[in-house]
Coordinates of C-alpha atoms in Angstrom, one line a residue:
Chain A
M1 CA -42.6 -1.9 -58.8
V2 CA -38.9 -1.6 -59.5
E3 CA -38.1 0.7 -62.4
K4 CA -35.1 0.5 -64.6
A5 CA -33.6 3.7 -66.0
D6 CA -35.6 3.2 -69.3
G7 CA -38.8 2.8 -67.3
A8 CA -39.1 -0.9 -67.7
R9 CA -39.8 -3.0 -64.7
R10 CA -36.8 -4.6 -63.1
N11 CA -38.2 -7.7 -61.4
D12 CA -35.9 -10.5 -62.5
I13 CA -33.9 -12.9 -60.4
A14 CA -30.3 -13.7 -61.4
V15 CA -28.3 -16.2 -59.4
H16 CA -24.7 -17.3 -60.1
G17 CA -22.8 -19.9 -58.1
L18 CA -25.0 -19.5 -55.1
A19 CA -24.0 -21.7 -52.2
K20 CA -24.8 -22.2 -48.5
Q21 CA -22.6 -24.1 -46.2
F22 CA -23.9 -24.4 -42.7
R23 CA -21.4 -24.4 -39.9
K24 CA -20.8 -28.0 -38.8
G25 CA -23.5 -28.9 -41.2
P26 CA -24.0 -29.9 -44.8
R27 CA -23.5 -27.8 -48.0
A28 CA -27.3 -27.3 -48.4
V29 CA -27.0 -25.4 -51.7
D30 CA -24.0 -26.2 -53.8
G31 CA -23.3 -23.5 -56.4
I32 CA -26.5 -23.0 -58.3
D33 CA -27.1 -20.8 -61.3
L34 CA -30.5 -19.7 -62.4
Y35 CA -32.4 -16.8 -64.0
V36 CA -36.0 -15.9 -63.6
A37 CA -37.4 -13.5 -66.2
P38 CA -39.8 -10.7 -65.2
G39 CA -43.3 -11.9 -64.9
E40 CA -42.3 -15.5 -65.1
I41 CA -43.4 -18.3 -62.7
Y42 CA -40.4 -20.4 -61.9
G43 CA -41.1 -23.7 -60.3
F44 CA -38.3 -25.0 -58.0
L45 CA -38.8 -28.7 -57.7
G46 CA -37.2 -31.1 -55.4
P47 CA -37.7 -33.5 -52.5
N48 CA -37.5 -32.5 -48.8
G49 CA -34.0 -31.5 -47.9
A50 CA -32.9 -30.8 -51.5
G51 CA -32.0 -27.2 -50.8
K52 CA -35.2 -25.4 -52.0
S53 CA -36.0 -23.6 -48.8
T54 CA -32.4 -22.6 -48.1
T55 CA -32.3 -21.1 -51.6
V56 CA -35.5 -19.1 -50.9
H57 CA -34.1 -18.0 -47.6
M58 CA -31.0 -16.6 -49.3
L59 CA -33.0 -14.9 -52.0
T60 CA -35.3 -13.3 -49.5
T61 CA -32.3 -12.1 -47.4
L62 CA -33.1 -14.3 -44.5
L63 CA -29.8 -16.2 -44.8
P64 CA -26.5 -14.8 -46.0
P65 CA -25.0 -16.9 -48.9
S66 CA -21.7 -18.6 -48.3
A67 CA -20.6 -18.1 -51.9
G68 CA -21.9 -16.8 -55.2
T69 CA -24.1 -13.9 -56.0
A70 CA -27.8 -13.4 -56.3
R71 CA -29.5 -10.2 -57.6
V72 CA -33.2 -9.9 -56.9
G73 CA -34.9 -7.0 -58.8
G74 CA -31.4 -5.9 -59.7
H75 CA -30.2 -5.7 -56.1
D76 CA -27.6 -7.8 -54.5
V77 CA -29.1 -9.9 -51.7
A78 CA -25.9 -9.8 -49.6
R79 CA -25.1 -6.1 -49.9
E80 CA -28.5 -4.4 -50.6
G81 CA -30.8 -6.4 -48.3
P82 CA -33.0 -3.4 -47.4
R83 CA -33.7 -2.6 -51.0
V84 CA -34.4 -6.3 -51.8
R85 CA -36.9 -6.5 -48.9
T86 CA -38.9 -3.5 -50.2
I87 CA -39.7 -5.2 -53.5
I88 CA -40.3 -8.8 -52.5
G89 CA -43.1 -10.6 -50.8
A90 CA -42.7 -14.0 -49.3
A91 CA -44.9 -16.7 -47.9
L92 CA -42.6 -19.2 -46.3
Q93 CA -43.1 -22.9 -45.7
E94 CA -44.6 -22.5 -42.2
A95 CA -47.0 -19.6 -42.2
A96 CA -45.5 -17.3 -39.5
L97 CA -48.6 -15.9 -37.9
D98 CA -49.4 -14.6 -34.4
P99 CA -52.2 -16.7 -33.1
F100 CA -53.4 -13.9 -30.9
L101 CA -53.8 -11.3 -33.7
S102 CA -56.8 -11.3 -36.2
G103 CA -56.3 -11.6 -39.9
R104 CA -57.1 -7.9 -40.3
N105 CA -54.5 -7.0 -37.6
H106 CA -51.9 -9.0 -39.4
L107 CA -52.5 -7.1 -42.6
R108 CA -52.4 -3.8 -40.6
L109 CA -49.0 -4.8 -39.1
Q110 CA -47.6 -5.9 -42.5
G111 CA -48.8 -2.7 -44.1
A112 CA -47.2 -0.6 -41.3
L113 CA -43.9 -2.5 -41.7
H114 CA -43.9 -1.5 -45.4
R115 CA -44.8 2.1 -44.5
L116 CA -48.2 2.2 -46.1
S117 CA -50.3 5.1 -45.0
R118 CA -53.2 4.4 -42.6
S119 CA -55.8 4.8 -45.3
E120 CA -53.9 2.6 -47.7
R121 CA -53.4 -0.1 -45.1
K122 CA -57.1 -0.2 -44.6
R123 CA -58.0 -0.2 -48.3
R124 CA -55.4 -2.8 -49.2
G125 CA -56.2 -4.9 -46.2
D126 CA -59.9 -5.0 -47.2
E127 CA -59.1 -5.7 -50.8
L128 CA -56.8 -8.6 -50.0
L129 CA -59.1 -10.2 -47.4
E130 CA -61.8 -10.2 -50.1
R131 CA -59.4 -11.6 -52.7
V132 CA -58.3 -14.6 -50.5
G133 CA -61.8 -15.2 -49.2
L134 CA -61.2 -14.2 -45.6
T135 CA -63.5 -11.2 -45.2
H136 CA -65.9 -13.2 -43.0
A137 CA -63.0 -14.3 -40.7
A138 CA -61.1 -11.0 -40.8
D139 CA -61.7 -10.1 -37.2
R140 CA -61.2 -13.5 -35.7
R141 CA -57.9 -14.5 -34.0
V142 CA -55.7 -16.5 -36.3
Q143 CA -55.6 -19.3 -33.7
T144 CA -59.2 -20.2 -34.9
Y145 CA -58.2 -20.4 -38.6
S146 CA -57.8 -23.7 -40.4
G147 CA -54.5 -24.6 -42.2
G148 CA -55.9 -23.4 -45.5
M149 CA -57.1 -20.1 -44.1
K150 CA -53.6 -19.5 -42.6
R151 CA -52.0 -20.2 -46.0
R152 CA -54.4 -17.8 -47.7
L153 CA -53.7 -15.1 -45.1
D154 CA -50.0 -15.7 -45.5
L155 CA -50.3 -15.1 -49.3
A156 CA -52.4 -11.9 -48.6
L157 CA -49.7 -10.7 -46.3
A158 CA -47.0 -11.3 -48.9
L159 CA -48.9 -9.1 -51.3
V160 CA -49.7 -6.1 -49.1
H161 CA -47.1 -3.8 -50.6
H162 CA -47.6 -4.8 -54.2
P163 CA -44.3 -6.7 -54.4
A164 CA -42.7 -7.0 -57.8
I165 CA -41.3 -10.4 -56.9
L166 CA -43.1 -13.1 -54.9
F167 CA -41.4 -16.1 -53.2
L168 CA -43.7 -18.9 -52.3
D169 CA -42.1 -21.8 -50.4
E170 CA -44.3 -24.9 -50.8
P171 CA -47.4 -22.8 -50.6
T172 CA -49.9 -25.7 -51.0
T173 CA -48.3 -28.3 -48.7
G174 CA -51.1 -29.6 -46.5
L175 CA -53.9 -27.9 -48.4
D176 CA -57.1 -29.6 -49.5
P177 CA -57.6 -29.8 -53.2
Q178 CA -60.1 -27.0 -53.3
S179 CA -57.8 -24.6 -51.4
R180 CA -54.9 -25.7 -53.6
N181 CA -56.7 -25.0 -56.8
A182 CA -57.8 -21.6 -55.6
L183 CA -54.2 -20.7 -54.7
W184 CA -53.0 -21.8 -58.1
V185 CA -55.6 -19.6 -59.8
E186 CA -54.5 -16.6 -57.7
V187 CA -50.8 -17.3 -58.3
A188 CA -51.3 -17.6 -62.1
R189 CA -53.4 -14.4 -62.1
L190 CA -50.7 -12.4 -60.2
A191 CA -48.1 -13.4 -62.9
R192 CA -50.4 -12.9 -66.0
E193 CA -52.4 -9.9 -65.0
E194 CA -50.0 -8.0 -62.6
G195 CA -46.7 -9.1 -64.0
V196 CA -45.4 -10.3 -60.7
T197 CA -42.3 -12.6 -61.0
I198 CA -43.0 -15.7 -58.9
F199 CA -40.4 -18.1 -57.5
L200 CA -42.3 -21.1 -56.3
T201 CA -40.8 -24.1 -54.5
T202 CA -42.7 -27.3 -54.5
Q203 CA -42.4 -31.0 -54.1
Y204 CA -45.6 -31.6 -56.1
L205 CA -45.0 -32.5 -59.7
E206 CA -48.5 -31.5 -60.7
E207 CA -48.1 -28.1 -59.2
A208 CA -44.9 -27.4 -61.1
D209 CA -46.5 -28.8 -64.3
V210 CA -49.7 -26.7 -64.1
L211 CA -48.3 -23.5 -62.8
A212 CA -44.7 -23.0 -63.8
D213 CA -43.5 -21.4 -67.0
R214 CA -40.1 -23.0 -66.3
V215 CA -39.0 -25.6 -63.9
G216 CA -35.6 -26.0 -62.1
I217 CA -35.1 -29.4 -60.5
I218 CA -32.8 -29.4 -57.5
D219 CA -31.4 -32.4 -55.9
R220 CA -28.8 -32.5 -53.1
G221 CA -28.1 -28.8 -53.5
R222 CA -27.5 -28.8 -57.2
I223 CA -29.8 -28.0 -60.1
V224 CA -29.9 -31.1 -62.2
A225 CA -32.3 -29.9 -64.9
E226 CA -34.0 -26.7 -66.1
G227 CA -36.5 -25.8 -68.8
T228 CA -40.2 -25.6 -69.5
P229 CA -42.1 -28.7 -68.4
A230 CA -42.6 -29.6 -72.0
E231 CA -38.9 -29.3 -72.8
L232 CA -37.9 -31.4 -69.9
K233 CA -40.4 -34.1 -70.8
A234 CA -39.3 -34.0 -74.4
E235 CA -35.7 -34.6 -73.2
I236 CA -36.9 -37.9 -71.8
G237 CA -39.0 -38.3 -74.8
R238 CA -40.2 -41.9 -74.5
P239 CA -43.6 -43.0 -73.0
T240 CA -43.9 -45.8 -70.5
L241 CA -46.0 -48.8 -71.1
Q242 CA -47.5 -50.8 -68.2
V243 CA -49.1 -54.2 -68.6
I244 CA -50.9 -56.3 -66.0
P245 CA -51.2 -59.9 -67.1
A246 CA -54.6 -61.6 -66.9
D247 CA -52.8 -64.8 -65.8
P248 CA -49.9 -64.2 -63.4
E249 CA -48.3 -67.3 -64.7
E250 CA -47.8 -65.6 -68.1
R251 CA -45.7 -62.9 -66.6
G252 CA -42.5 -64.4 -67.9
R253 CA -43.8 -64.7 -71.5
I254 CA -45.1 -61.1 -71.4
A255 CA -41.8 -59.8 -70.1
D256 CA -40.0 -61.5 -73.0
V257 CA -42.3 -59.8 -75.5
L258 CA -41.9 -56.4 -73.8
D259 CA -38.1 -56.7 -73.7
R260 CA -38.1 -56.4 -77.5
F261 CA -39.7 -53.0 -77.3
G262 CA -38.0 -51.2 -74.5
E263 CA -36.0 -51.2 -71.2
P264 CA -37.8 -52.4 -68.0
V265 CA -38.7 -49.7 -65.5
A266 CA -40.4 -49.7 -62.1
G267 CA -44.2 -50.0 -62.4
A268 CA -47.3 -50.4 -60.3
P269 CA -47.4 -53.5 -58.1
G270 CA -48.3 -56.6 -60.1
S271 CA -47.5 -54.9 -63.4
L272 CA -44.7 -55.1 -65.9
A273 CA -43.5 -51.8 -67.3
I274 CA -41.0 -50.6 -70.0
R275 CA -39.9 -47.3 -71.3
L276 CA -40.6 -47.7 -75.1
N277 CA -37.7 -47.5 -77.5
R278 CA -37.8 -44.5 -79.8
D279 CA -38.8 -46.7 -82.8
A280 CA -41.3 -48.8 -80.8
D281 CA -45.0 -48.2 -81.2
L282 CA -48.0 -49.3 -79.1
T283 CA -49.6 -51.1 -81.9
D284 CA -46.5 -53.2 -82.5
V285 CA -46.5 -54.3 -78.8
V286 CA -50.2 -55.2 -79.0
R287 CA -49.7 -57.2 -82.1
A288 CA -46.7 -59.0 -80.6
L289 CA -48.6 -59.9 -77.4
D290 CA -51.5 -61.2 -79.6
T291 CA -49.1 -63.2 -81.7
E292 CA -47.6 -64.7 -78.6
G293 CA -51.1 -65.6 -77.4
V294 CA -51.0 -64.1 -74.0
R295 CA -53.9 -62.2 -72.4
V296 CA -53.6 -58.9 -70.6
E297 CA -55.9 -57.5 -68.0
H298 CA -54.7 -53.9 -68.3
L299 CA -52.5 -52.0 -70.7
E300 CA -51.6 -48.4 -70.2
L301 CA -49.5 -45.9 -72.1
D302 CA -48.2 -43.0 -70.0
A303 CA -46.7 -39.9 -71.5
P304 CA -43.4 -38.8 -69.7
S305 CA -44.0 -36.9 -66.5
L306 CA -41.8 -34.6 -64.5
D307 CA -41.3 -37.5 -62.2
D308 CA -39.8 -39.4 -65.1
V309 CA -37.6 -36.4 -65.7
F310 CA -36.6 -36.4 -62.1
L311 CA -35.9 -40.1 -62.2
A312 CA -33.8 -39.8 -65.3
K313 CA -31.8 -36.9 -63.9
T314 CA -31.3 -38.0 -60.4
G315 CA -31.7 -41.8 -60.4
H316 CA -34.6 -41.7 -57.9
R317 CA -38.2 -40.7 -57.9
L318 CA -39.5 -37.5 -56.4
E319 CA -43.0 -38.1 -55.2
G320 CA -43.3 -39.4 -51.7
Q321 CA -39.6 -39.6 -51.2
E322 CA -37.1 -37.7 -49.1
A323 CA -33.7 -36.9 -50.5
P324 CA -31.5 -39.9 -50.1
E325 CA -29.0 -38.0 -48.0
P326 CA -31.0 -35.1 -46.5
V327 CA -29.3 -31.8 -46.3
A328 CA -30.6 -28.7 -44.5
G329 CA -33.2 -26.7 -46.3
Chain B
M1 CA -36.6 2.4 -39.3
I2 CA -39.2 4.4 -37.3
A3 CA -42.1 2.9 -39.2
V4 CA -40.7 -0.6 -38.4
A5 CA -40.2 0.3 -34.8
L6 CA -43.7 1.7 -34.4
A7 CA -45.2 -1.4 -36.2
V8 CA -43.4 -3.8 -34.0
A9 CA -44.2 -1.9 -30.9
W10 CA -47.9 -1.6 -31.9
R11 CA -48.3 -5.4 -32.0
L12 CA -46.9 -6.0 -28.5
V13 CA -48.8 -3.0 -27.0
Y14 CA -52.0 -4.1 -28.7
K15 CA -51.6 -7.6 -27.4
A16 CA -50.8 -6.3 -23.9
F17 CA -54.0 -4.3 -23.7
T18 CA -56.3 -6.8 -25.4
L19 CA -55.0 -10.0 -23.7
P20 CA -54.9 -9.8 -19.9
S21 CA -52.5 -12.7 -19.8
F22 CA -49.9 -10.5 -21.5
L23 CA -50.3 -7.5 -19.2
L24 CA -51.2 -9.0 -15.8
P25 CA -47.9 -10.8 -14.9
A26 CA -45.9 -7.6 -15.6
L27 CA -48.4 -5.6 -13.5
L28 CA -49.1 -8.1 -10.7
F29 CA -45.4 -8.7 -9.7
P30 CA -44.7 -5.1 -8.8
M31 CA -48.1 -4.7 -7.2
I32 CA -47.7 -7.8 -5.0
F33 CA -44.1 -6.7 -4.1
F34 CA -45.3 -3.3 -3.1
L35 CA -48.4 -4.3 -1.2
G36 CA -46.6 -7.3 0.4
F37 CA -43.4 -5.6 1.4
A38 CA -44.7 -2.2 2.3
G39 CA -47.6 -3.7 4.2
A40 CA -46.1 -6.8 5.9
L41 CA -42.7 -5.2 6.6
G42 CA -44.0 -1.7 7.5
R43 CA -42.7 -1.9 11.1
V44 CA -39.1 -2.1 9.7
A45 CA -39.4 1.7 9.7
E46 CA -39.4 1.5 13.5
V47 CA -36.0 -0.3 13.7
P48 CA -33.3 1.8 15.3
G49 CA -31.1 3.3 12.5
F50 CA -33.9 3.4 9.9
R51 CA -33.9 7.0 8.8
Y52 CA -35.9 7.7 5.7
G53 CA -38.2 10.7 5.9
P54 CA -41.0 9.7 3.4
G55 CA -41.7 6.4 5.2
Y56 CA -41.5 2.7 4.4
E57 CA -44.1 2.8 1.6
A58 CA -41.9 5.2 -0.4
F59 CA -38.8 3.2 0.6
Q60 CA -40.4 0.1 -1.0
F61 CA -41.9 2.0 -3.9
A62 CA -38.4 3.0 -5.1
F63 CA -37.5 -0.7 -5.1
V64 CA -40.7 -1.7 -6.9
L65 CA -40.3 1.0 -9.5
L66 CA -36.7 -0.1 -10.4
Q67 CA -37.5 -3.8 -10.1
S68 CA -40.5 -3.5 -12.5
A69 CA -38.5 -1.3 -14.9
A70 CA -35.8 -3.9 -15.2
M71 CA -38.1 -7.0 -15.2
A72 CA -40.4 -5.4 -17.9
G73 CA -37.4 -5.7 -20.2
V74 CA -37.1 -9.4 -19.4
F75 CA -40.8 -9.9 -20.2
T76 CA -40.1 -8.4 -23.6
G77 CA -37.2 -10.8 -23.9
F78 CA -39.7 -13.6 -23.5
N79 CA -41.8 -12.1 -26.3
I80 CA -38.7 -11.9 -28.6
A81 CA -37.6 -15.5 -27.9
H82 CA -41.2 -16.7 -28.5
D83 CA -41.3 -14.8 -31.8
F84 CA -38.1 -16.5 -33.0
E85 CA -39.2 -19.9 -31.7
R86 CA -42.6 -19.7 -33.5
G87 CA -41.1 -18.3 -36.7
F88 CA -42.8 -14.9 -36.4
A89 CA -39.5 -13.1 -36.3
R90 CA -38.9 -14.3 -39.9
R91 CA -41.9 -12.3 -41.0
L92 CA -40.4 -9.2 -39.3
L93 CA -36.9 -9.9 -40.8
I94 CA -38.2 -10.2 -44.3
A95 CA -40.6 -7.3 -44.1
A96 CA -38.4 -4.8 -42.3
P97 CA -36.2 -2.8 -44.7
R98 CA -34.1 -1.6 -41.7
R99 CA -33.9 -4.4 -39.2
S100 CA -32.5 -2.4 -36.3
G101 CA -36.1 -1.0 -36.2
I102 CA -37.2 -4.4 -34.9
V103 CA -35.0 -4.0 -31.8
A104 CA -36.2 -0.4 -31.4
G105 CA -39.8 -1.6 -31.6
Y106 CA -39.4 -4.1 -28.9
V107 CA -37.8 -1.5 -26.7
L108 CA -40.6 1.0 -27.4
A109 CA -43.2 -1.6 -26.5
T110 CA -41.4 -2.3 -23.2
M111 CA -41.4 1.4 -22.3
A112 CA -45.1 1.7 -23.1
R113 CA -46.1 -1.3 -21.1
W114 CA -44.0 -0.3 -18.1
A115 CA -45.4 3.2 -18.2
V116 CA -48.9 1.9 -17.8
N117 CA -47.9 -0.6 -15.1
I118 CA -45.9 1.8 -13.0
T119 CA -48.7 4.4 -13.3
I120 CA -51.1 1.9 -11.8
V121 CA -48.7 0.9 -9.0
F122 CA -48.1 4.6 -8.3
V123 CA -51.8 5.3 -8.0
V124 CA -52.2 2.4 -5.6
A125 CA -49.2 3.5 -3.6
M126 CA -50.7 7.0 -3.2
L127 CA -54.0 5.4 -2.2
V128 CA -52.4 3.4 0.6
G129 CA -50.8 6.6 1.9
M130 CA -47.4 6.8 0.3
S131 CA -45.7 10.1 1.2
I132 CA -43.4 11.9 -1.4
H133 CA -41.0 14.6 -0.3
G134 CA -39.5 15.3 -3.7
G135 CA -40.8 17.9 -6.1
P136 CA -41.7 17.7 -9.8
V137 CA -38.1 17.9 -10.9
D138 CA -37.2 15.0 -8.5
M139 CA -40.1 13.0 -9.9
F140 CA -39.1 13.7 -13.4
G141 CA -35.6 12.5 -12.6
L142 CA -37.0 9.4 -11.0
L143 CA -39.0 8.6 -14.1
V144 CA -36.0 9.2 -16.4
L145 CA -34.0 6.9 -14.2
G146 CA -36.8 4.3 -14.4
F147 CA -37.2 4.5 -18.1
T148 CA -33.4 4.3 -18.7
L149 CA -33.2 1.1 -16.6
N150 CA -36.3 -0.1 -18.4
V151 CA -34.4 0.3 -21.7
V152 CA -31.3 -1.3 -20.3
G153 CA -33.4 -4.4 -19.2
A154 CA -35.0 -4.6 -22.6
L155 CA -31.8 -4.3 -24.5
W156 CA -30.1 -6.9 -22.3
A157 CA -32.9 -9.3 -22.8
A158 CA -33.2 -8.7 -26.5
G159 CA -29.5 -9.5 -26.9
V160 CA -29.9 -12.8 -25.1
A161 CA -33.2 -13.7 -26.8
M162 CA -31.8 -13.0 -30.3
R163 CA -28.7 -15.1 -29.6
L164 CA -30.5 -18.1 -28.2
R165 CA -33.8 -17.7 -30.1
S166 CA -35.7 -20.1 -27.8
A167 CA -37.4 -20.3 -24.5
Q168 CA -34.1 -21.4 -23.1
A169 CA -33.2 -17.7 -23.1
G170 CA -35.6 -17.2 -20.1
P171 CA -33.3 -18.1 -17.2
V172 CA -30.3 -16.5 -18.9
M173 CA -32.2 -13.2 -19.1
Q174 CA -33.7 -13.4 -15.7
L175 CA -31.1 -14.7 -13.4
P176 CA -28.5 -11.8 -13.5
I177 CA -31.2 -9.2 -13.1
F178 CA -32.8 -11.1 -10.3
L179 CA -29.5 -11.5 -8.5
L180 CA -28.6 -7.8 -8.9
I181 CA -32.0 -6.7 -7.6
F182 CA -32.1 -8.9 -4.5
L183 CA -28.5 -8.6 -3.5
A184 CA -29.2 -4.9 -2.9
P185 CA -30.7 -3.3 0.3
V186 CA -34.3 -4.0 -0.7
F187 CA -35.9 -4.2 2.7
V188 CA -33.7 -2.1 4.9
P189 CA -31.1 0.6 4.3
L190 CA -27.6 -0.5 3.4
D191 CA -26.3 0.6 6.9
L192 CA -28.5 -2.0 8.6
L193 CA -27.2 -4.9 6.5
Q194 CA -24.5 -7.0 8.0
G195 CA -22.1 -9.7 6.9
W196 CA -21.6 -10.9 3.4
I197 CA -24.8 -9.3 2.1
H198 CA -23.6 -5.9 3.2
A199 CA -20.3 -6.5 1.4
V200 CA -22.1 -7.7 -1.8
A201 CA -24.6 -4.9 -1.6
T202 CA -21.9 -2.3 -1.2
V203 CA -20.4 -3.2 -4.6
N204 CA -23.7 -4.0 -6.3
P205 CA -24.5 -1.2 -8.8
F206 CA -28.2 -1.7 -8.2
T207 CA -27.6 -0.4 -4.7
H208 CA -26.7 3.0 -6.1
L209 CA -29.8 3.0 -8.4
L210 CA -32.0 2.2 -5.4
A211 CA -30.3 4.8 -3.2
A212 CA -30.8 7.4 -6.0
A213 CA -34.5 6.5 -6.4
R214 CA -35.1 6.7 -2.7
S215 CA -33.2 10.0 -2.6
L216 CA -35.3 11.5 -5.3
L217 CA -38.5 10.4 -3.6
A218 CA -37.2 12.1 -0.5
G219 CA -36.3 15.3 -2.4
G220 CA -32.5 14.7 -2.2
T221 CA -29.7 14.2 -4.7
S222 CA -27.6 11.5 -3.1
D223 CA -26.3 8.9 -5.5
V224 CA -28.4 10.4 -8.4
A225 CA -25.4 11.4 -10.5
L226 CA -23.7 8.0 -9.9
A227 CA -27.0 6.2 -10.8
F228 CA -27.1 7.9 -14.2
A229 CA -23.4 7.4 -14.6
I230 CA -24.2 3.7 -14.3
V231 CA -27.4 3.3 -16.4
V232 CA -26.6 5.6 -19.3
P233 CA -23.3 3.7 -20.3
L234 CA -25.1 0.4 -19.6
A235 CA -27.8 1.4 -22.1
L236 CA -25.2 2.1 -24.7
V237 CA -23.3 -1.1 -24.1
F238 CA -26.5 -3.2 -24.2
A239 CA -27.7 -1.4 -27.4
V240 CA -24.5 -2.8 -29.0
W241 CA -25.3 -6.1 -27.3
A242 CA -28.8 -6.2 -28.7
L243 CA -27.8 -5.1 -32.2
T244 CA -25.0 -7.7 -32.4
G245 CA -27.6 -10.2 -31.2
L246 CA -29.8 -9.2 -34.1
R247 CA -26.8 -9.8 -36.5
R248 CA -26.4 -13.3 -35.0
A249 CA -30.1 -14.0 -35.6
E250 CA -29.8 -12.7 -39.1
A251 CA -26.8 -14.9 -39.8
A252 CA -28.8 -17.9 -38.5
G253 CA -31.7 -17.1 -40.8
G254 CA -34.1 -16.1 -38.0

């Protein structure tokens, strides 16, 4: 772990005006500021092409920034790359594994790159294989692993040298629910029990909601919102009400009633949806519909989600969508 | 840097000796060249004007030694290009505190693989009756010349592979080495070549390396100093070429 002069761990991430302009390409990251405190899980949320991976590549010293500064564990990523690399672990979007090496050999290689002694490499390798549930497949070539097994091995590789800061770039993309939950448990344990600072990019709202202490929302290279999931939702504040008419011919009358209690928003197919005004209450809406004499088949009140936050901040929804004007990263 | 170099080299050497498909091409080419050329063209030694004491097997072995040393570097270049194309290089770039160790590791692996390959070819050459007139010092000189050319080939190929970072690097790495090798007096001495090939071979630096290797096998010193005067500066130039290739790859994010 990185030690400050007073003995405290120095495993924060401080970013100021960080930007990446690709030659003949887009400005993938456009002057972002963020701070991740020691031991915090920071969720970096955004659609494909928003600039998440480019940011991770800069923070892990894979890409030089075009402008701005970033200090990882107190070290400048542009000027102190070797020091940064000794304290970070990274599992990038595509698990970079050698299909002809076994899981155990990957761990041996990674340990050697980080100058672990032969005995430490073996001990740590066995420990991590056990932790990610790959002991049974340790001596099989990686080309025989499933996608989930590769992801778990990738996470184990990132942890070989006890990194103080861990970067996970969309770690659960393509995983089945069981593998995804197991990875969430391990990531949370690393932060809570070992004090590892975790910078996690994701395009899954649920992942950010469940795991992250704080969330930064990035869109088109800019951070458009930042805070705890609860704070961000509270900013939006108002729940959404969805109504499916029992008789489609009564849609118009129901819409007229709903208009009195909030602004229309996109809802599920066949439904009418409004974001409730601050002074509106569900019981008032039900009474009004009853008074009007219209029948409803389904009525649902949804608390604000991060997707609502994303919609409010960017004007478009996150889930299942690409960035409107994709940029590299 | 040493730890990184050893780790990178370990991976390639481990694969070479556990996966026949990684080792065999680099072994088969020199073996086929030696057995094919030395066997089928053996009567070239009877051509008037062919004066080489140790015989045609040693004449061809000198070529095979240098050819395999140079081409082993190109095989490593393929490994490097593949690592970049498949994203494995990013793992190395993120994990390695000193990234120049990555280049050193690829070069070390090249040397280790060539050492094994040329040892096998040497044993086969002795079994088919190759005669050596040089002493231990000459043989040591021959090995140093071979290893230096091996490093030159690896650094050249690393520089190309890290600039292009894809399989497209293959022809770019291979072609110049291939041309240099085969536009030299491979099958007969330089004096017996005629026309444009003689003119080209005369100015081809590989001709001097070949002459030095043949001279060392014959126990002589002809062209040896010139050969080292060619390969040592080349190794330095291509070390810079490979490291600037690494910087290009870093700037591109792997």
